[in-house]
mmCIF file of C-alpha atoms in Angstrom:
data_model
loop_
_atom_site.group_PDB
_atom_site.id
_atom_site.type_symbol
_atom_site.label_atom_id
_atom_site.label_comp_id
_atom_site.label_asym_id
_atom_site.label_seq_id
_atom_site.Cartn_x
_atom_site.Cartn_y
_atom_site.Cartn_z
ATOM 1 C CA MET A 1 -7.014 -11.757 0.242
ATOM 2 C CA GLY A 2 -5.244 -9.215 -1.935
ATOM 3 C CA GLY A 3 -2.565 -8.660 -4.494
ATOM 4 C CA PHE A 4 0.203 -6.199 -5.229
ATOM 5 C CA PHE A 5 2.263 -5.074 -8.196
ATOM 6 C CA GLY A 6 5.532 -3.174 -8.280
ATOM 7 C CA THR A 7 7.636 -1.763 -11.074
ATOM 8 C CA VAL A 8 10.947 0.017 -11.622
ATOM 9 C CA SER A 9 11.652 1.399 -15.066
ATOM 10 C CA ARG A 10 14.030 3.685 -16.944
ATOM 11 C CA ILE A 11 10.982 5.631 -18.147
ATOM 12 C CA ASP A 12 7.669 6.666 -16.586
ATOM 13 C CA CYS A 13 5.988 3.622 -15.016
ATOM 14 C CA VAL A 14 2.482 4.935 -14.270
ATOM 15 C CA THR A 15 0.691 3.099 -17.094
ATOM 16 C CA ASP A 16 2.413 -0.199 -16.282
ATOM 17 C CA LEU A 17 1.632 0.287 -12.593
ATOM 18 C CA PHE A 18 -2.017 1.067 -13.275
ATOM 19 C CA TYR A 19 -2.631 -1.989 -15.478
ATOM 20 C CA GLY A 20 -0.463 -4.277 -13.349
ATOM 21 C CA THR A 21 -2.377 -3.377 -10.208
ATOM 22 C CA ASP A 22 -5.729 -3.548 -12.015
ATOM 23 C CA TYR A 23 -4.848 -7.119 -13.028
ATOM 24 C CA ASN A 24 -5.054 -7.985 -9.314
ATOM 25 C CA SER A 25 -8.572 -6.528 -8.922
ATOM 26 C CA HIS A 26 -10.092 -9.986 -8.633
ATOM 27 C CA MET A 27 -7.982 -10.526 -5.484
ATOM 28 C CA GLY A 28 -9.891 -8.051 -3.317
ATOM 29 C CA THR A 29 -12.816 -5.662 -3.217
ATOM 30 C CA ARG A 30 -12.341 -3.240 -0.324
ATOM 31 C CA ARG A 31 -9.440 -0.880 -1.098
ATOM 32 C CA GLY A 32 -6.946 -0.091 -3.784
ATOM 33 C CA GLY A 33 -3.896 2.120 -3.711
ATOM 34 C CA LEU A 34 -1.018 3.366 -5.841
ATOM 35 C CA ALA A 35 2.225 5.134 -4.954
ATOM 36 C CA THR A 36 4.936 6.390 -7.291
ATOM 37 C CA TYR A 37 8.262 8.088 -6.753
ATOM 38 C CA SER A 38 10.091 10.580 -8.934
ATOM 39 C CA LYS A 39 13.241 12.525 -8.076
ATOM 40 C CA GLU A 40 11.512 15.781 -9.014
ATOM 41 C CA LYS A 41 8.180 15.358 -7.194
ATOM 42 C CA GLY A 42 8.955 12.782 -4.531
ATOM 43 C CA PHE A 43 6.095 10.446 -3.561
ATOM 44 C CA SER A 44 2.591 10.587 -5.014
ATOM 45 C CA ARG A 45 -0.033 8.366 -3.415
ATOM 46 C CA SER A 46 -3.745 7.714 -3.749
ATOM 47 C CA ILE A 47 -6.010 5.237 -1.957
ATOM 48 C CA HIS A 48 -9.643 4.549 -2.881
ATOM 49 C CA ASN A 49 -12.514 2.516 -1.497
ATOM 50 C CA LEU A 50 -13.470 -0.154 -4.055
ATOM 51 C CA GLU A 51 -16.613 -1.448 -2.362
ATOM 52 C CA SER A 52 -18.937 0.453 -4.704
ATOM 53 C CA ALA A 53 -16.849 0.828 -7.879
ATOM 54 C CA TYR A 54 -14.100 -0.846 -9.883
ATOM 55 C CA PHE A 55 -10.392 -0.028 -9.562
ATOM 56 C CA ARG A 56 -10.223 1.460 -13.073
ATOM 57 C CA SER A 57 -13.118 3.857 -12.548
ATOM 58 C CA LYS A 58 -11.607 5.121 -9.306
ATOM 59 C CA PHE A 59 -8.014 5.564 -10.499
ATOM 60 C CA GLU A 60 -8.285 6.629 -14.168
ATOM 61 C CA PRO A 61 -9.366 10.188 -13.232
ATOM 62 C CA VAL A 62 -6.326 10.689 -10.934
ATOM 63 C CA LEU A 63 -3.582 9.052 -13.028
ATOM 64 C CA SER A 64 -2.300 12.449 -14.193
ATOM 65 C CA LYS A 65 -1.237 13.263 -10.621
ATOM 66 C CA PHE A 66 1.263 10.368 -10.683
ATOM 67 C CA ASP A 67 4.770 10.677 -12.059
ATOM 68 C CA GLY A 68 7.884 8.583 -11.685
ATOM 69 C CA ASN A 69 9.798 5.524 -12.695
ATOM 70 C CA ILE A 70 9.238 3.576 -9.439
ATOM 71 C CA GLY A 71 5.804 2.478 -8.301
ATOM 72 C CA ILE A 72 3.838 0.078 -6.161
ATOM 73 C CA GLY A 73 0.135 -0.721 -6.197
ATOM 74 C CA VAL A 74 -2.126 -2.879 -4.070
ATOM 75 C CA ILE A 75 -5.616 -4.344 -3.920
ATOM 76 C CA SER A 76 -6.436 -5.058 -0.282
ATOM 77 C CA ASP A 77 -9.337 -6.442 1.706
ATOM 78 C CA THR A 78 -7.903 -5.080 4.948
ATOM 79 C CA ASP A 79 -5.776 -1.942 5.216
ATOM 80 C CA ALA A 80 -5.697 1.333 3.364
ATOM 81 C CA GLN A 81 -2.380 1.059 1.509
ATOM 82 C CA PRO A 82 0.328 1.836 0.396
ATOM 83 C CA ILE A 83 1.670 3.517 3.488
ATOM 84 C CA VAL A 84 4.511 6.003 3.218
ATOM 85 C CA ILE A 85 6.978 5.754 6.085
ATOM 86 C CA ASN A 86 9.690 8.152 7.210
ATOM 87 C CA SER A 87 12.324 6.374 9.240
ATOM 88 C CA HIS A 88 16.023 6.300 9.988
ATOM 89 C CA LEU A 89 16.284 4.169 6.823
ATOM 90 C CA GLY A 90 14.787 6.940 4.674
ATOM 91 C CA ARG A 91 11.341 7.529 3.205
ATOM 92 C CA PHE A 92 9.601 4.696 1.384
ATOM 93 C CA ALA A 93 6.185 3.301 0.424
ATOM 94 C CA ILE A 94 5.250 -0.253 1.354
ATOM 95 C CA VAL A 95 2.309 -2.615 1.002
ATOM 96 C CA SER A 96 1.439 -5.796 2.823
ATOM 97 C CA VAL A 97 -0.603 -8.725 1.606
ATOM 98 C CA ALA A 98 -0.375 -11.263 4.385
ATOM 99 C CA LYS A 99 -2.182 -13.064 7.152
ATOM 100 C CA ILE A 100 -0.266 -13.060 10.419
ATOM 101 C CA THR A 101 -1.529 -15.890 12.592
ATOM 102 C CA ASN A 102 0.452 -15.044 15.736
ATOM 103 C CA ILE A 103 -0.260 -11.301 15.875
ATOM 104 C CA ALA A 104 -1.177 -11.328 19.584
ATOM 105 C CA GLU A 105 2.182 -12.848 20.511
ATOM 106 C CA LEU A 106 4.066 -10.433 18.235
ATOM 107 C CA GLU A 107 2.186 -7.486 19.704
ATOM 108 C CA GLU A 108 3.096 -8.502 23.249
ATOM 109 C CA GLU A 109 6.752 -9.131 22.411
ATOM 110 C CA LEU A 110 7.293 -5.974 20.388
ATOM 111 C CA LEU A 111 5.397 -3.624 22.683
ATOM 112 C CA ALA A 112 7.547 -4.968 25.536
ATOM 113 C CA LYS A 113 10.518 -3.649 23.520
ATOM 114 C CA ILE A 114 8.721 -0.289 23.154
ATOM 115 C CA CYS A 115 8.108 -0.612 19.419
ATOM 116 C CA THR A 116 5.274 1.323 17.797
ATOM 117 C CA TRP A 117 2.357 -0.164 15.881
ATOM 118 C CA GLN A 118 0.318 1.810 13.364
ATOM 119 C CA ASN A 119 -3.386 1.347 13.850
ATOM 120 C CA SER A 120 -4.702 2.074 10.338
ATOM 121 C CA ALA A 121 -8.089 0.442 10.974
ATOM 122 C CA PRO A 122 -9.545 1.428 14.377
ATOM 123 C CA GLU A 123 -12.190 -1.298 14.236
ATOM 124 C CA ILE A 124 -9.399 -3.888 14.354
ATOM 125 C CA PRO A 125 -7.316 -3.709 17.570
ATOM 126 C CA ILE A 126 -3.813 -4.158 16.094
ATOM 127 C CA ARG A 127 -2.615 -3.798 12.507
ATOM 128 C CA PRO A 128 0.609 -5.410 11.340
ATOM 129 C CA ASN A 129 2.226 -2.129 10.248
ATOM 130 C CA LEU A 130 5.235 -2.040 12.532
ATOM 131 C CA PHE A 131 7.616 0.855 12.908
ATOM 132 C CA PRO A 132 11.229 0.006 13.802
ATOM 133 C CA CYS A 133 12.190 -0.047 17.487
#
């Protein structure tokens, strides 16, 4: 299970992002991540293991590195997230909180079209982080 929180604001969104994501801490215990975007600095991202400590204690010391009015945060029991992707659509950060029940069929179909999968967890054969064909 997991949870995510996103925000877009006219002013700095880091505090809202931090508390909004922390609110989802009961949804998962493996990993937590934040990503923000500002026109001046671009993307800032941090991902921490939450198996031995709480979200707040891991992220409070690094909050000063974040800046921006757009942000996304995630609590995940599977992948290290958010991921930042460069593509023909531009650069963006995404998170996923989902259970895909037909992943084997999707893998077969998409790899036949020469799509690329990101394997962010080597102990699991295929991760559902798909890059466009």
